[in-house]
Short mmCIF file of C-alpha atoms in Angstrom, two decimals:
data_model
loop_
_atom_site.label_atom_id
_atom_site.label_comp_id
_atom_site.label_asym_id
_atom_site.label_seq_id
_atom_site.Cartn_x
_atom_site.Cartn_y
_atom_site.Cartn_z
CA MET A 34 98.64 -78.76 -21.41
CA LYS A 35 97.12 -81.47 -23.63
CA GLN A 36 97.55 -83.96 -20.82
CA LEU A 37 95.79 -81.59 -18.39
CA ILE A 38 92.83 -81.13 -20.77
CA SER A 39 92.66 -84.87 -21.36
CA THR A 40 92.64 -85.54 -17.60
CA ALA A 41 89.90 -82.93 -17.07
CA ILE A 42 87.73 -84.45 -19.81
CA THR A 43 88.23 -87.93 -18.35
CA LEU A 44 87.31 -86.68 -14.88
CA ILE A 45 84.16 -84.95 -16.14
CA THR A 46 83.17 -88.10 -18.03
CA ILE A 47 83.63 -90.23 -14.92
CA ILE A 48 81.62 -87.81 -12.75
CA THR A 49 78.81 -87.58 -15.29
CA TYR A 50 78.74 -91.33 -15.78
CA GLY A 51 78.63 -91.89 -12.03
CA GLN A 52 75.70 -89.52 -11.59
CA LYS A 53 73.71 -91.18 -14.36
CA ASN A 54 74.24 -94.60 -12.82
CA ASP A 55 73.54 -93.73 -9.19
CA ILE A 56 71.08 -96.07 -7.49
CA VAL A 57 68.79 -94.63 -4.82
CA ASP A 58 66.08 -95.83 -2.46
CA LEU A 59 62.86 -93.83 -2.35
CA LYS A 60 61.59 -94.40 1.18
CA TRP A 61 59.46 -92.45 3.63
CA LYS A 62 61.51 -91.22 6.58
CA LEU A 63 59.44 -89.99 9.50
CA ASP A 64 60.62 -89.89 13.09
CA GLU A 65 58.67 -91.87 15.66
CA ASN A 66 55.29 -90.16 16.30
CA GLU A 67 56.14 -87.45 13.76
CA THR A 68 53.24 -86.07 11.73
CA LEU A 69 54.04 -84.73 8.25
CA ILE A 70 51.33 -82.43 6.89
CA TYR A 71 50.66 -81.55 3.25
CA LYS A 72 47.96 -79.49 1.60
CA ILE A 73 46.51 -80.97 -1.57
CA ILE A 74 45.17 -78.10 -3.67
CA GLU A 75 42.64 -79.40 -6.19
CA SER A 76 41.33 -77.13 -8.96
CA LYS A 77 38.70 -77.91 -11.58
CA ILE A 78 39.76 -76.47 -14.93
CA ASP A 79 37.46 -74.83 -17.47
CA THR A 80 38.82 -76.38 -20.68
CA SER A 81 36.76 -74.02 -22.84
CA THR A 82 39.07 -71.16 -21.84
CA THR A 83 42.31 -73.00 -21.06
CA GLY A 84 42.32 -75.85 -23.60
CA SER A 85 45.66 -75.12 -25.26
CA LYS A 86 47.40 -74.45 -21.93
CA VAL A 87 46.13 -77.76 -20.60
CA ASP A 88 47.54 -79.51 -23.68
CA ASP A 89 50.87 -77.71 -23.17
CA LEU A 90 50.98 -78.81 -19.55
CA ILE A 91 50.25 -82.44 -20.37
CA ASN A 92 52.96 -82.42 -23.06
CA VAL A 93 55.50 -81.07 -20.56
CA LEU A 94 54.48 -83.64 -17.96
CA LYS A 95 54.78 -86.48 -20.46
CA ASN A 96 58.22 -85.37 -21.69
CA ASP A 97 60.82 -87.68 -20.14
CA GLU A 98 63.79 -86.07 -21.89
CA VAL A 99 63.59 -82.71 -20.11
CA THR A 100 62.39 -82.45 -16.52
CA GLN A 101 61.22 -78.80 -16.70
CA VAL A 102 59.96 -78.81 -13.11
CA LYS A 103 59.75 -75.01 -12.85
CA LYS A 104 57.93 -74.72 -16.18
CA THR A 105 55.43 -77.34 -15.00
CA GLN A 106 54.79 -75.43 -11.78
CA LEU A 107 54.26 -72.15 -13.63
CA LEU A 108 51.92 -73.69 -16.23
CA LEU A 109 49.95 -75.48 -13.54
CA GLN A 110 49.58 -72.31 -11.52
CA GLU A 111 48.55 -70.38 -14.64
CA VAL A 112 45.73 -72.75 -15.61
CA SER A 113 44.43 -73.22 -12.06
CA ASP A 114 44.79 -69.85 -10.30
CA SER A 115 41.48 -68.42 -11.54
CA MET A 116 39.53 -71.60 -10.82
CA GLN A 117 37.67 -72.70 -7.74
CA LYS A 118 39.91 -74.64 -5.39
CA ILE A 119 39.34 -77.36 -2.86
CA ILE A 120 42.05 -77.61 -0.21
CA LYS A 121 42.51 -80.99 1.40
CA ARG A 122 44.71 -81.64 4.40
CA THR A 123 46.86 -84.77 4.41
CA GLU A 124 48.53 -86.06 7.57
CA LEU A 125 51.23 -88.74 7.47
CA THR A 126 52.05 -90.25 10.85
CA HIS A 127 54.63 -92.86 11.81
CA VAL A 128 52.40 -95.25 13.78
CA SER A 129 54.55 -98.38 13.90
CA PRO A 130 58.14 -99.39 13.08
CA SER A 131 57.30 -99.82 9.41
CA VAL A 132 53.86 -98.27 8.70
CA ILE A 133 52.92 -94.70 7.77
CA ASP A 134 49.28 -93.81 8.52
CA ILE A 135 47.65 -91.42 6.01
CA VAL A 136 44.51 -89.35 6.59
CA ILE A 137 43.13 -87.04 3.89
CA SER A 138 40.43 -84.63 5.08
CA GLN A 139 38.80 -81.32 4.26
CA LYS A 140 36.86 -78.67 6.15
CA LYS A 141 33.17 -79.29 6.52
CA LYS A 142 30.94 -76.38 7.54
CA THR A 143 27.72 -77.13 9.38
CA ARG A 144 25.29 -74.86 11.19
CA SER A 145 24.25 -75.57 14.74
CA ILE A 146 21.20 -73.64 15.95
CA SER A 147 20.50 -73.17 19.67
CA MET A 148 18.06 -71.09 21.69
CA GLN A 149 20.68 -68.46 22.44
CA GLU A 150 22.57 -68.10 19.18
CA ASN A 151 23.36 -69.37 15.73
CA LYS A 152 26.94 -70.43 15.33
CA GLU A 153 29.00 -72.08 12.63
CA ASN A 154 31.05 -75.12 13.59
CA VAL A 155 33.93 -75.99 11.30
CA ASN A 156 34.80 -79.70 11.44
CA ARG A 157 37.00 -81.90 9.33
CA GLN A 158 35.47 -84.56 7.14
CA ILE A 159 37.74 -87.56 6.59
CA LEU A 160 37.81 -88.44 2.89
CA VAL A 161 40.39 -91.23 2.93
CA ARG A 162 42.11 -93.15 5.70
CA GLY A 163 44.83 -95.48 4.48
CA SER A 164 48.46 -96.40 4.98
CA VAL A 165 51.73 -97.28 3.29
CA TYR A 166 54.82 -99.12 4.45
CA GLU A 167 58.01 -97.11 4.88
CA ASP A 168 59.33 -98.73 1.70
CA GLY A 169 56.44 -97.11 -0.20
CA SER A 170 54.23 -100.13 -0.85
CA ILE A 171 50.50 -100.06 -0.07
CA HIS A 172 49.67 -101.28 3.44
CA SER A 173 45.90 -100.62 3.38
CA PHE A 174 45.07 -103.29 0.79
CA TRP A 175 41.47 -103.39 2.09
CA LEU A 176 40.50 -100.05 0.54
CA ASP A 177 38.26 -100.07 -2.51
CA ASN A 178 39.88 -98.95 -5.76
CA PHE A 179 38.57 -95.37 -5.65
CA LEU A 180 40.15 -94.71 -2.25
CA LYS A 181 43.27 -96.81 -2.81
CA ASN A 182 43.98 -94.85 -6.01
CA LYS A 183 44.30 -91.64 -3.98
CA ILE A 184 46.84 -93.24 -1.65
CA ALA A 185 48.78 -94.80 -4.53
CA LEU A 186 48.92 -91.71 -6.76
CA PHE A 187 50.30 -89.45 -4.05
CA PHE A 188 52.16 -91.71 -1.63
CA GLU A 189 53.15 -95.07 -3.15
CA LEU A 190 56.88 -95.42 -3.86
CA PRO A 191 58.96 -98.13 -5.58
CA THR A 192 59.97 -101.00 -3.29
CA LYS A 193 63.24 -101.57 -5.15
CA SER A 194 66.31 -99.40 -5.63
CA VAL A 195 66.10 -97.33 -8.83
CA GLY A 196 68.38 -95.36 -11.12
CA VAL A 197 67.79 -92.69 -13.74
CA GLY A 198 65.63 -94.12 -16.52
CA ASP A 199 64.12 -96.90 -14.40
CA THR A 200 60.33 -97.31 -14.40
CA TRP A 201 57.86 -98.96 -12.07
CA LYS A 202 54.09 -99.34 -11.66
CA ILE A 203 51.74 -98.19 -8.93
CA ASP A 204 48.62 -99.92 -7.64
CA VAL A 205 45.86 -98.04 -9.48
CA ASN A 206 42.77 -99.10 -11.44
CA THR A 207 40.74 -96.03 -12.25
CA MET A 208 37.79 -97.36 -14.25
CA ASN A 209 35.29 -100.17 -13.83
CA ILE A 210 32.21 -101.05 -15.80
CA HIS A 211 28.94 -102.98 -15.65
CA ARG A 212 28.97 -106.73 -16.28
CA ARG A 213 26.87 -106.29 -19.45
CA PHE A 214 29.64 -104.33 -21.14
CA LYS A 215 31.30 -105.86 -24.21
CA CYS A 216 34.73 -104.36 -24.92
CA ASP A 217 35.87 -103.73 -28.50
CA SER A 218 39.19 -102.02 -27.77
CA ALA A 219 41.21 -101.04 -24.69
CA TYR A 220 44.67 -100.07 -23.51
CA LYS A 221 46.38 -99.18 -20.24
CA THR A 222 49.62 -97.36 -19.41
CA ASN A 223 51.00 -97.45 -15.89
CA LYS A 224 54.46 -95.90 -15.87
CA VAL A 225 56.31 -93.99 -13.19
CA ARG A 226 59.85 -93.02 -14.13
CA LEU A 227 62.89 -91.64 -12.35
CA VAL A 228 64.04 -89.08 -14.92
CA ASP A 229 66.84 -87.30 -13.06
CA LEU A 230 68.82 -87.00 -9.84
CA LYS A 231 69.83 -83.52 -8.69
CA LYS A 232 72.80 -83.32 -6.34
CA THR A 233 73.01 -80.66 -3.62
CA ASN A 234 75.50 -80.24 -0.79
CA LYS A 235 73.30 -82.11 1.69
CA ASP A 236 70.79 -84.04 -0.37
CA THR A 237 69.92 -85.85 -3.56
CA ILE A 238 66.61 -84.86 -5.17
CA ALA A 239 64.83 -87.45 -7.30
CA ILE A 240 62.78 -86.09 -10.21
CA ILE A 241 59.87 -88.42 -10.89
CA LYS A 242 57.26 -88.43 -13.66
CA TYR A 243 53.90 -90.18 -13.75
CA GLU A 244 52.01 -91.32 -16.83
CA ILE A 245 48.82 -93.23 -16.02
CA GLU A 246 46.32 -93.84 -18.84
CA GLU A 247 43.30 -96.11 -19.18
CA TYR A 248 40.94 -96.38 -22.13
CA PHE A 249 38.15 -98.65 -23.30
CA LYS A 250 35.45 -98.58 -25.94
CA GLY A 251 32.56 -100.93 -26.53
CA SER A 252 28.87 -101.27 -25.77
CA ASN A 253 26.45 -102.13 -23.00
CA THR A 254 24.07 -104.85 -24.14
CA TYR A 255 20.76 -104.91 -22.25
CA ASN A 256 18.93 -107.37 -24.52
CA SER A 257 19.16 -108.74 -28.06
CA SER A 258 17.90 -105.50 -29.60
CA THR A 259 19.27 -102.81 -27.25
CA LYS A 260 22.91 -101.73 -27.31
CA GLU A 261 24.50 -98.56 -25.98
CA GLU A 262 27.90 -97.47 -27.30
CA LYS A 263 30.28 -96.36 -24.56
CA MET A 264 33.80 -94.92 -24.32
CA MET A 265 35.78 -93.96 -21.24
CA LYS A 266 39.24 -92.42 -21.05
CA PHE A 267 41.40 -91.44 -18.10
CA GLY A 268 44.78 -89.72 -17.98
CA TYR A 269 46.96 -88.70 -15.04
CA TYR A 270 50.29 -86.93 -15.56
CA ALA A 271 52.57 -85.58 -12.84
CA THR A 272 56.08 -84.44 -12.05
CA ALA A 273 57.44 -84.48 -8.52
CA GLU A 274 60.61 -83.90 -6.49
CA PHE A 275 61.47 -86.32 -3.68
CA SER A 276 64.18 -85.76 -1.06
CA ILE A 277 66.27 -88.91 -0.68
CA HIS A 278 67.87 -87.65 2.54
CA ASN A 279 64.65 -86.53 4.26
CA GLY A 280 62.33 -89.14 2.74
CA ARG A 281 59.45 -86.88 1.62
CA TRP A 282 58.04 -84.86 -1.25
CA ILE A 283 59.50 -81.43 -1.94
CA SER A 284 57.02 -80.70 -4.72
CA TYR A 285 54.28 -82.59 -6.54
CA ASN A 286 52.28 -81.21 -9.50
CA ALA A 287 49.71 -83.19 -11.46
CA ILE A 288 46.87 -82.91 -13.93
CA MET A 289 44.07 -85.41 -14.41
CA GLU A 290 41.63 -85.60 -17.32
CA ALA A 291 38.65 -87.91 -17.65
CA GLU A 292 36.16 -88.33 -20.48
CA GLU A 293 33.06 -90.44 -20.98
CA ARG A 294 30.88 -90.73 -24.07
CA ASN A 295 27.66 -92.66 -24.50
CA ARG A 296 24.35 -92.31 -26.28
CA ARG A 297 22.97 -89.80 -23.82
CA GLU A 298 25.89 -87.57 -22.89
CA ASN A 299 29.48 -86.52 -23.48
CA MET A 300 31.32 -85.55 -20.30
CA LYS A 301 34.86 -84.30 -19.87
CA PHE A 302 36.59 -82.71 -16.90
CA VAL A 303 40.12 -81.74 -15.95
CA LEU A 304 41.54 -81.38 -12.45
CA THR A 305 44.94 -80.15 -11.29
CA TYR A 306 46.68 -81.07 -8.06
CA ARG A 307 49.47 -79.43 -6.13
CA LEU A 308 50.99 -80.95 -3.01
CA ILE A 309 52.39 -78.30 -0.64
CA LYS A 310 54.05 -78.97 2.70
CA GLU A 311 52.54 -77.05 5.62
#
């Protein structure tokens, strides 16, 4: 009996150890000419009524010890459901042996007036057109930072094999400033982490967390007697589930907060994002 228990404990230890040390490749897997479509649901949050819930959500998203994917989804839905939403359509298409084309668009309503009738034409306005390689790296290096950030935050993947606990960076720079700015203090965090691997009968699901922060404080100097104090802060926190077998997102939930302070104004806004497969 003791030997049986000892064997069982050893077996469990080996299985657990093996799972923790699994190495996986996060790669996009689209068939030739396949188009994968996601909806990006963007909500602007009123922090005056949801401040503590927003803080709770950010704390959950930043917690690497416990994945809490379902709790994240519920909190995100709770803080964003009553807010105005913008729904963007994202199409990923396999256009070459190694490149995934990405187009993010949204509906644009315009009125066309003719002699016979007034009618409303609904067209799609392209917001971003970019691309990634199948291995997840950015292909459309020519995009400016604002547009490239959108591709990187949602669709860039690590180019190396990763295991639980491994971290990597993505190609984002969220803030830029005038050449007259003199910086007194600044910091930047760019950390994406594989926090868990969930085994199913047919798949392995990678649980991934994002923590992107940028901050600077200083002053704009216009001449020897005129200075304007300035502070900018950006934070982006997300948790996502990626199918290793199918090579695509299963879920993606994020919150972004940005703040700017200067002599004339103090601005702060919070946005949430949910990526849903159509």
